[in-house]
Amino acid sequence: PAVHQAIKEAALKYRFPEGRVFEYGTAGFRMKADLLNTVVFAVGLLAGLRSKKLNGQWIGVMVTASHNPAEDNGVKLVDPMGEMLEAEWEAYATKLANAPLEKVADVYDELIKEIDINMKNPARVVFARDTRASGSRLVGILSAALTATEVEFTDFKYMTTPQLHYVVRCKNTLGTPYEYGEPTEEGYYEKLGEAFKKVMKSVKIHGHLTVDCANGVGGPKLRELLKFLPPADQGGVDIKVVNDNVINPDSLNFECGADYVKTKQRAPPSSKASPLDRCASLDGDADRLVYYFVDENNVFRLLDGDRIATLAASFIGDLVRNAGIAQKLKIGVIQTAYANGASTDYIEKVLKLPAVCTKTGVKHLHHAAMRYDVGVYFEANGHGTVTFSENALKTIKSSEPQSPAQQHALESLKGLTDLINQAVGDALSDMLLVEAILAHKGWTTKEWLGTYTDLPSRLVRVEVADRSIFKAVDAERKLESPAGLQDRIDALQSRYNKGRSFARASGTEDAVRVYAEAASRSEADDLATRVANAVK
Ligand code: 16G
Ligand code: ZN
């Protein structure tokens, strides 16, 4: 038929990078941008199929490589409620992306049969991209694939990854009881602005916040968002935007941004912050957030995803109790093996909340979070959000307050459900959440840091001949293969005070990552080195 022929013709414009094998990984396809043409074409084809399979619901395609260097790019699919693509479909994406160009139309037809898609259904796709130079070429290819397959599409141009997730969820819930918001960029700012005003009613935040935008799309978008927030002296925040150069493409993620700050454990060299200044960093597509400051002794202090999770869980826990609905809502905190052991202890022993560990990657945390009425999930790297179940939303909405205190708590909770991007972790929304909580608690970053003391930790990247032999189990905390390696790791960690270590194959790089923590810096370093040697 016509579509088959159109795919065939469109595909001929590209060249398959010889000898390459592609895989839809933890966060879609990601690599050097010049290798991505055929991959993006394949993703465009699949996006249309996914939409048809789901009776014409809108599917999102985001072109970004997040915190990776400027010369990389990537592409990932967003499911109707703004979640990551359903796991089963990753294999279809991989299959289509590896099809030789002259066969891609055939593989497309095969998939229609395999997945049992009704081709009479409509197909609708929205897409956006970050500020990478290669992005415009890649969305051109995406449009070509969508046009060839007669898919209706909307190009949202530049957006943060979470903004695209938001738009997808809005489009698919429009006119339903679960309406999420206006499916536009402005709708996003309006929703956040309104919610922030609600949550900040009667509280005030001290000092100013400097936000490092990784020279990515978060910079211009944060500036837009600021227009929708109240002025600093009227319940707003005094925000200073830095590293928002999107004109020089090479500056993206270069010596700045959340990933730099988290992995280097230091402020960007360009930072002009004074001691005790509150600082935050976004990553290149603004879905990760970390806070930090330099203390009075000039020591760098990081407040990472674990800290945001504990802060949010503690605040929401208090509100739920103060609102008198604690009996009705089950709150849980979801982490990965990378969470600092001290944060897990704090969640369980001080906050008295369940702490669940899942595999790395947002989709795993998100799913685990949805099993709770309030699911607080964050990766240590700063990626995360809070999910609210239908029961939670209903309870918060319909509870009759018995006192002014209960009413205040219920109103704050209502505001939070709008302020938090429930589709996916969102650095801009998370940042407003943190600011609001600090304001409510009357805390500075120092008091936030004082809630518990992190165990010293070390992360090591180990180059191995074949990382596929490293098979992890137990939420990636143990290795079942290669045989005997886990016993050696167990023996090593038992020698250190509070020693904990694990090794897992990276889902985004050709390497194995080793994490170790222990009671002292030297023990953590030593344990990491020894486990890395055992892995080699
Ligand atoms: C991806 C994941 C991130 C995870 C990281 C781990 C998403 C959207 N992103 O960037 O959450 O922390 O991979 O990388 O899921 P690794 O497997 O190389 O350690
Ligand atoms: Zn990112």
XYZ file of C-alpha atoms and ligand atoms in Angstrom:
556
model
C 0.000 0.000 0.000
C 0.832 3.694 -0.201
C 2.327 3.925 3.290
C 4.687 1.012 2.660
C 5.901 2.689 -0.518
C 6.219 6.087 1.196
C 8.350 4.599 3.980
C 10.573 2.902 1.421
C 11.130 6.122 -0.486
C 11.664 8.289 2.585
C 14.139 5.790 4.048
C 16.360 5.957 0.983
C 17.499 9.456 1.947
C 19.478 8.114 4.915
C 22.419 5.827 5.370
C 22.563 3.152 8.020
C 25.793 3.527 10.050
C 27.722 0.421 9.105
C 28.215 -2.256 11.746
C 26.130 -0.453 14.350
C 23.716 -2.240 16.665
C 21.230 0.018 18.408
C 19.366 -0.617 21.624
C 16.499 1.258 23.240
C 18.117 1.703 26.659
C 17.218 3.158 30.033
C 16.369 6.510 28.484
C 15.747 5.671 24.838
C 18.447 5.801 22.180
C 21.419 8.000 22.957
C 24.752 8.403 21.126
C 26.835 10.687 18.904
C 24.299 12.784 17.034
C 25.618 11.936 13.557
C 24.741 8.256 14.068
C 21.103 8.955 14.881
C 19.397 9.655 11.535
C 18.052 6.177 10.872
C 17.255 5.641 14.532
C 15.095 8.761 14.666
C 13.377 7.708 11.455
C 12.558 4.351 13.051
C 11.302 6.023 16.243
C 9.002 8.215 14.142
C 7.535 5.118 12.518
C 7.046 3.442 15.870
C 5.475 6.501 17.509
C 2.670 6.376 14.955
C 2.144 2.667 15.561
C 2.077 3.173 19.310
C -0.597 5.841 18.938
C -2.708 3.637 16.667
C -2.369 0.755 19.102
C -3.719 3.043 21.829
C -6.691 4.190 19.728
C -5.177 7.459 18.607
C -3.993 8.775 21.967
C -1.158 11.271 21.687
C 2.352 9.844 21.936
C 5.366 12.059 22.655
C 8.809 12.000 21.091
C 11.595 13.911 22.830
C 14.880 14.601 21.082
C 17.528 15.140 23.747
C 20.670 13.642 25.219
C 20.094 15.177 28.649
C 23.396 15.685 30.513
C 25.566 14.170 27.761
C 28.111 16.294 25.874
C 26.919 18.710 23.186
C 27.868 16.450 20.269
C 25.545 13.669 21.462
C 21.844 13.456 20.992
C 19.080 10.994 21.696
C 15.445 10.190 21.242
C 12.788 8.668 23.456
C 9.086 7.967 23.386
C 6.530 9.204 25.897
C 3.374 7.220 26.663
C -0.099 8.807 26.951
C -0.068 9.660 30.651
C 3.371 11.199 30.289
C 5.235 8.116 31.457
C 8.163 6.414 29.764
C 7.372 4.020 26.927
C 5.957 0.691 28.111
C 8.840 -1.765 28.509
C 7.449 -4.321 26.053
C 7.673 -1.758 23.259
C 11.371 -1.107 23.792
C 12.057 -4.331 21.941
C 9.950 -3.142 18.975
C 11.897 0.110 18.925
C 15.153 -1.822 18.950
C 13.954 -4.102 16.160
C 12.879 -1.238 13.907
C 16.017 0.798 14.592
C 18.232 -2.102 13.527
C 16.360 -2.898 10.326
C 18.443 -2.281 7.184
C 16.940 0.681 5.324
C 15.765 -1.306 2.346
C 13.892 -3.589 4.753
C 12.492 -1.041 7.196
C 9.086 -0.910 5.485
C 8.877 -4.711 5.693
C 9.789 -4.734 9.373
C 7.153 -2.021 9.899
C 4.545 -4.298 8.282
C 5.725 -7.257 10.344
C 5.347 -5.247 13.543
C 1.782 -4.290 12.623
C 0.967 -8.012 12.518
C 3.033 -8.936 15.552
C 1.536 -6.216 17.756
C -1.877 -6.606 16.128
C -2.489 -2.976 15.269
C -5.684 -1.721 13.735
C -4.324 0.524 10.987
C -7.702 2.242 10.632
C -7.143 3.965 13.999
C -5.920 7.547 13.936
C -2.333 8.315 14.978
C -1.199 11.480 16.779
C 2.263 12.503 17.884
C 3.756 15.544 19.619
C 7.455 16.193 19.725
C 9.999 18.647 21.046
C 13.746 18.950 21.390
C 16.422 20.468 23.570
C 18.862 23.109 22.327
C 21.453 20.836 20.689
C 22.579 21.919 17.229
C 21.756 18.494 15.769
C 18.168 18.731 17.000
C 16.746 20.557 14.004
C 18.077 17.949 11.570
C 16.721 15.145 13.713
C 13.210 16.564 14.093
C 13.215 17.034 10.324
C 13.779 13.305 9.965
C 11.127 12.612 12.571
C 8.597 14.682 10.611
C 9.549 12.814 7.441
C 8.745 9.487 9.107
C 5.459 10.820 10.489
C 4.492 12.303 7.137
C 5.285 9.075 5.292
C 3.023 7.151 7.660
C 0.236 9.781 7.549
C 0.429 10.595 11.250
C -1.022 13.840 12.612
C 1.668 15.702 14.528
C 2.476 18.888 16.425
C 5.990 20.261 16.760
C 6.474 22.008 20.108
C 9.951 23.196 19.087
C 12.219 23.755 22.112
C 10.982 22.308 25.382
C 12.375 20.747 28.503
C 11.789 16.989 28.620
C 9.276 17.309 31.496
C 7.357 20.010 29.600
C 6.826 17.579 26.739
C 5.699 14.878 29.161
C 3.287 17.407 30.650
C 1.847 18.308 27.245
C 1.337 14.643 26.340
C -0.557 13.996 29.567
C -2.660 17.149 29.117
C -3.606 16.277 25.554
C -4.751 12.800 26.501
C -6.746 13.852 29.551
C -8.443 16.890 27.997
C -12.170 16.750 28.690
C -11.886 13.786 31.066
C -12.273 13.851 34.862
C -8.468 13.580 35.051
C -7.788 16.741 33.074
C -4.207 17.667 33.858
C -3.922 21.172 32.434
C -3.779 23.278 29.285
C -1.654 21.356 26.727
C 0.643 24.267 25.938
C 3.885 25.663 27.245
C 2.014 28.625 28.663
C -0.465 26.274 30.336
C 2.474 24.619 32.051
C 3.769 27.915 33.462
C 0.289 28.997 34.499
C -0.336 25.771 36.349
C 2.989 25.921 38.196
C 2.612 29.631 38.923
C -0.895 29.251 40.371
C 0.062 26.224 42.455
C 3.169 27.941 43.775
C 1.135 30.952 44.862
C -1.261 28.654 46.710
C 1.508 26.777 48.491
C 3.430 29.935 49.401
C 0.386 31.614 50.925
C 1.351 32.899 54.374
C 5.014 31.829 54.177
C 8.116 33.571 52.978
C 11.439 32.289 51.728
C 14.678 33.861 52.850
C 17.599 34.824 50.677
C 17.957 34.220 46.975
C 18.437 31.155 44.808
C 21.017 30.920 42.029
C 20.071 28.418 39.334
C 22.706 26.940 37.022
C 20.860 25.852 33.873
C 23.680 23.756 32.320
C 23.518 26.108 29.314
C 20.575 24.051 28.165
C 16.902 24.469 27.373
C 16.110 24.916 31.083
C 17.630 28.427 30.957
C 15.170 30.165 28.631
C 12.310 28.107 30.063
C 13.120 29.090 33.632
C 13.169 32.733 32.536
C 9.694 32.226 31.064
C 8.460 30.523 34.226
C 9.671 33.438 36.354
C 7.150 35.685 34.592
C 4.366 33.543 36.048
C 5.664 33.584 39.635
C 4.853 36.289 42.154
C 7.580 38.880 42.744
C 10.096 38.044 45.470
C 8.535 40.437 47.969
C 5.025 39.048 47.391
C 5.394 35.352 48.134
C 7.802 34.637 45.295
C 11.437 33.646 45.154
C 14.372 35.804 44.198
C 15.894 33.643 41.470
C 19.119 34.416 39.665
C 19.567 32.486 36.409
C 23.151 31.555 35.438
C 24.678 29.297 32.781
C 21.832 29.957 30.386
C 23.914 30.428 27.260
C 22.091 28.531 24.520
C 23.764 30.498 21.717
C 27.112 28.741 21.959
C 26.131 25.087 21.454
C 29.415 23.759 22.853
C 28.782 25.198 26.294
C 25.911 22.760 26.945
C 26.634 20.712 30.108
C 30.227 21.906 29.951
C 31.651 22.341 33.441
C 28.199 23.046 34.809
C 24.823 21.452 35.336
C 23.410 18.867 37.728
C 25.459 15.946 36.459
C 28.732 17.881 36.721
C 27.933 19.039 40.243
C 26.813 15.603 41.404
C 29.674 13.581 39.927
C 32.461 16.098 40.589
C 31.044 16.984 43.995
C 31.816 20.630 43.399
C 30.173 23.837 42.200
C 30.659 24.833 38.553
C 34.008 26.676 38.257
C 32.077 29.686 36.943
C 30.047 29.963 40.156
C 30.235 33.310 41.915
C 28.170 32.204 44.896
C 29.235 33.370 48.357
C 29.354 31.058 51.368
C 25.870 29.884 52.429
C 24.257 31.113 49.187
C 21.535 28.725 48.103
C 22.388 27.235 44.679
C 20.745 24.713 42.369
C 21.738 23.052 39.101
C 19.544 21.621 36.359
C 20.767 19.208 33.700
C 20.685 19.778 29.933
C 17.001 18.954 29.481
C 15.880 20.109 32.939
C 14.653 16.841 34.373
C 17.300 16.623 37.079
C 17.891 18.949 39.992
C 20.475 19.153 42.755
C 20.994 21.844 45.400
C 24.260 22.847 47.041
C 26.071 25.545 48.938
C 29.518 26.311 50.210
C 29.615 26.417 53.992
C 31.344 28.977 56.201
C 34.568 26.919 56.026
C 34.401 26.940 52.234
C 33.473 23.265 52.127
C 31.181 22.260 49.267
C 27.899 20.740 50.484
C 25.662 18.804 48.125
C 21.916 18.317 48.552
C 21.153 15.668 45.965
C 18.120 13.620 44.964
C 18.198 11.685 48.246
C 17.945 14.973 50.102
C 15.076 16.217 47.961
C 13.263 12.920 48.551
C 13.697 13.060 52.322
C 12.702 16.734 52.414
C 9.569 16.131 50.348
C 8.619 12.971 52.249
C 9.016 14.656 55.607
C 6.973 17.689 54.541
C 4.170 15.721 52.916
C 4.106 13.349 55.886
C 3.610 16.318 58.230
C 0.917 17.873 56.049
C -0.994 14.623 55.784
C -0.908 14.241 59.580
C -1.865 17.881 60.133
C -4.720 17.517 57.687
C -6.047 14.569 59.662
C -5.896 12.137 56.740
C -2.801 10.114 57.699
C -4.906 6.996 58.255
C -6.254 7.145 54.735
C -3.028 7.585 52.760
C -0.101 5.214 52.373
C 3.143 7.123 51.788
C 6.285 5.429 50.450
C 9.735 6.535 49.347
C 11.357 4.869 46.344
C 15.117 4.876 45.867
C 17.774 2.990 43.931
C 20.892 1.235 45.184
C 22.762 4.531 44.691
C 20.825 6.180 47.516
C 23.093 6.969 50.401
C 22.572 4.477 53.234
C 22.131 7.352 55.672
C 19.135 8.633 53.715
C 17.484 5.211 53.765
C 18.062 4.998 57.524
C 16.555 8.449 57.994
C 13.455 7.553 55.960
C 12.866 4.355 57.889
C 13.918 5.361 61.384
C 13.134 9.071 61.648
C 10.360 9.602 59.106
C 9.078 6.084 59.830
C 8.145 5.570 56.203
C 8.797 2.527 54.014
C 11.855 2.865 51.743
C 11.735 0.698 48.632
C 14.713 0.007 46.361
C 14.261 -0.494 42.606
C 16.501 -0.811 39.569
C 18.090 2.344 38.170
C 16.036 4.303 35.633
C 13.021 6.490 36.160
C 10.491 4.040 34.777
C 11.283 1.508 37.513
C 10.972 4.065 40.290
C 7.826 5.546 38.806
C 6.061 2.205 38.693
C 7.021 1.399 42.268
C 5.834 4.846 43.396
C 2.402 4.316 41.876
C 1.788 1.485 44.349
C 1.455 4.099 47.096
C -1.105 6.843 47.608
C 1.799 9.229 47.815
C 4.942 7.867 46.165
C 8.043 9.979 46.618
C 10.731 8.832 44.209
C 14.125 10.283 43.469
C 17.372 8.949 42.112
C 20.431 10.242 43.928
C 21.355 12.072 40.702
C 18.377 14.397 41.185
C 15.789 12.830 38.917
C 12.426 12.298 40.541
C 8.988 13.460 41.540
C 6.012 12.624 43.741
C 3.006 10.683 42.501
C -0.491 10.906 43.995
C -2.999 8.085 43.572
C -6.608 8.673 42.643
C -7.504 7.871 46.237
C -5.026 10.487 47.469
C -6.367 13.178 45.140
C -9.954 12.393 46.129
C -9.165 12.333 49.838
C -7.310 15.641 49.695
C -10.093 17.248 47.693
C -13.053 15.983 49.669
C -11.860 16.019 53.291
C -13.769 18.417 55.532
C -11.303 20.317 57.702
C -12.124 20.266 61.419
C -9.895 23.217 62.315
C -8.066 26.121 60.686
C -4.846 24.101 61.003
C -6.383 21.199 59.101
C -7.712 23.543 56.471
C -4.301 25.106 55.982
C -2.684 21.682 55.616
C -5.320 20.542 53.123
C -4.886 23.675 51.045
C -1.120 23.247 50.998
C -1.587 19.636 49.898
C -3.912 20.705 47.105
C -1.348 23.202 45.931
C 1.361 20.551 46.021
C -0.569 18.158 43.803
C -0.637 20.873 41.138
C 2.883 22.095 41.735
C 4.410 18.652 41.336
C 4.723 17.309 37.794
C 3.211 13.886 38.301
C 4.032 12.690 34.824
C 7.787 12.644 35.320
C 10.640 14.167 37.327
C 10.836 17.861 36.497
C 13.674 20.085 37.681
C 11.677 23.337 37.448
C 8.703 21.954 39.337
C 10.946 20.160 41.861
C 12.817 23.408 42.421
C 9.618 25.271 43.295
C 8.686 22.363 45.558
C 11.981 22.592 47.448
C 11.694 26.380 47.735
C 8.170 26.058 49.091
C 9.146 23.412 51.635
C 12.138 25.397 52.869
C 9.839 28.396 53.237
C 7.286 26.391 55.212
C 9.898 24.862 57.468
C 11.717 28.176 57.803
C 14.915 26.351 56.918
C 18.116 27.389 55.228
C 20.075 24.814 53.232
C 22.224 24.307 56.322
C 19.281 23.123 58.390
C 18.182 20.925 55.511
C 21.653 19.374 55.392
C 21.588 18.912 59.146
C 18.726 16.389 59.067
C 21.225 13.516 58.710
C 24.866 12.956 57.797
C 25.672 11.248 54.504
C 28.011 8.274 54.570
C 31.107 9.024 52.475
C 30.661 7.337 49.085
C 32.600 6.725 45.902
C 31.485 5.938 42.372
C 33.975 4.334 39.971
C 33.594 3.629 36.263
C 35.324 0.402 35.196
C 36.068 -0.431 31.557
C 35.509 -4.119 30.905
C 35.804 -6.319 27.821
C 32.132 -7.323 27.842
C 29.710 -5.684 30.221
C 26.850 -7.982 29.192
C 28.228 -10.761 31.426
C 27.424 -8.644 34.505
C 23.926 -9.752 35.416
C 22.361 -7.990 38.372
C 19.534 -9.130 40.625
C 17.816 -7.774 43.755
C 17.238 -4.239 42.386
C 20.812 -4.233 41.062
C 22.290 -4.677 44.513
C 23.739 -8.121 43.749
C 25.412 -9.843 40.797
C 24.419 -13.369 39.852
C 27.014 -13.468 37.103
C 30.001 -13.690 36.622
C 30.015 -16.598 39.059
C 31.799 -15.960 42.338
C 32.117 -12.191 41.957
C 29.286 -11.386 44.377
C 30.924 -13.540 47.073
C 34.081 -11.503 46.705
C 32.174 -8.216 46.927
C 30.334 -9.493 50.015
C 33.607 -10.474 51.645
C 35.148 -7.081 50.872
C 32.285 -4.965 52.173
C 32.025 -6.927 55.399
C 35.519 -5.742 56.314
C 34.461 -2.087 56.507
C 32.465 -0.240 59.102
C 29.030 0.381 57.490
C 30.530 -0.907 54.250
C 28.157 -1.346 51.315
C 29.149 -1.825 47.703
C 27.686 -3.069 44.448
C 28.649 -3.301 40.779
C 26.260 -3.068 37.822
C 26.564 -2.747 34.069
C 25.694 0.775 32.943
C 22.574 1.086 30.821
C 23.889 4.143 29.000
C 27.651 3.625 28.627
C 29.946 0.752 27.760
C 31.222 0.265 31.308
C 30.506 -1.217 34.708
C 29.806 1.150 37.603
C 30.993 0.409 41.107
C 29.462 2.170 44.092
C 30.835 1.988 47.609
C 30.033 3.704 50.877
C 31.462 3.281 54.367
C 31.789 5.057 57.674
C 34.835 7.108 56.638
C 36.087 8.674 53.436
C 39.211 6.496 53.316
C 37.208 3.318 53.888
C 34.725 4.223 51.143
C 37.542 4.964 48.692
C 39.379 1.803 49.634
C 36.295 -0.379 49.300
C 35.464 1.136 45.897
C 38.996 0.518 44.619
C 39.010 -3.085 45.793
C 35.617 -3.899 44.325
C 36.638 -2.207 41.054
C 39.724 -4.411 40.955
C 37.600 -7.479 41.539
C 35.387 -6.461 38.596
C 38.276 -5.894 36.168
C 19.359 7.315 32.412
C 18.140 7.407 33.292
C 18.543 7.851 34.664
C 19.568 6.901 35.235
C 20.731 6.766 34.305
C 21.640 5.657 34.764
C 15.894 8.068 32.693
C 15.030 9.136 32.099
N 17.185 8.351 32.746
O 19.938 8.566 32.230
O 17.396 7.866 35.438
O 20.015 7.354 36.473
O 20.275 6.426 33.018
O 22.674 5.502 33.865
O 15.424 7.002 33.070
P 23.634 4.259 33.897
O 22.802 3.020 33.612
O 24.646 4.538 32.857
O 24.244 4.193 35.268
Zn 18.022 14.879 31.864
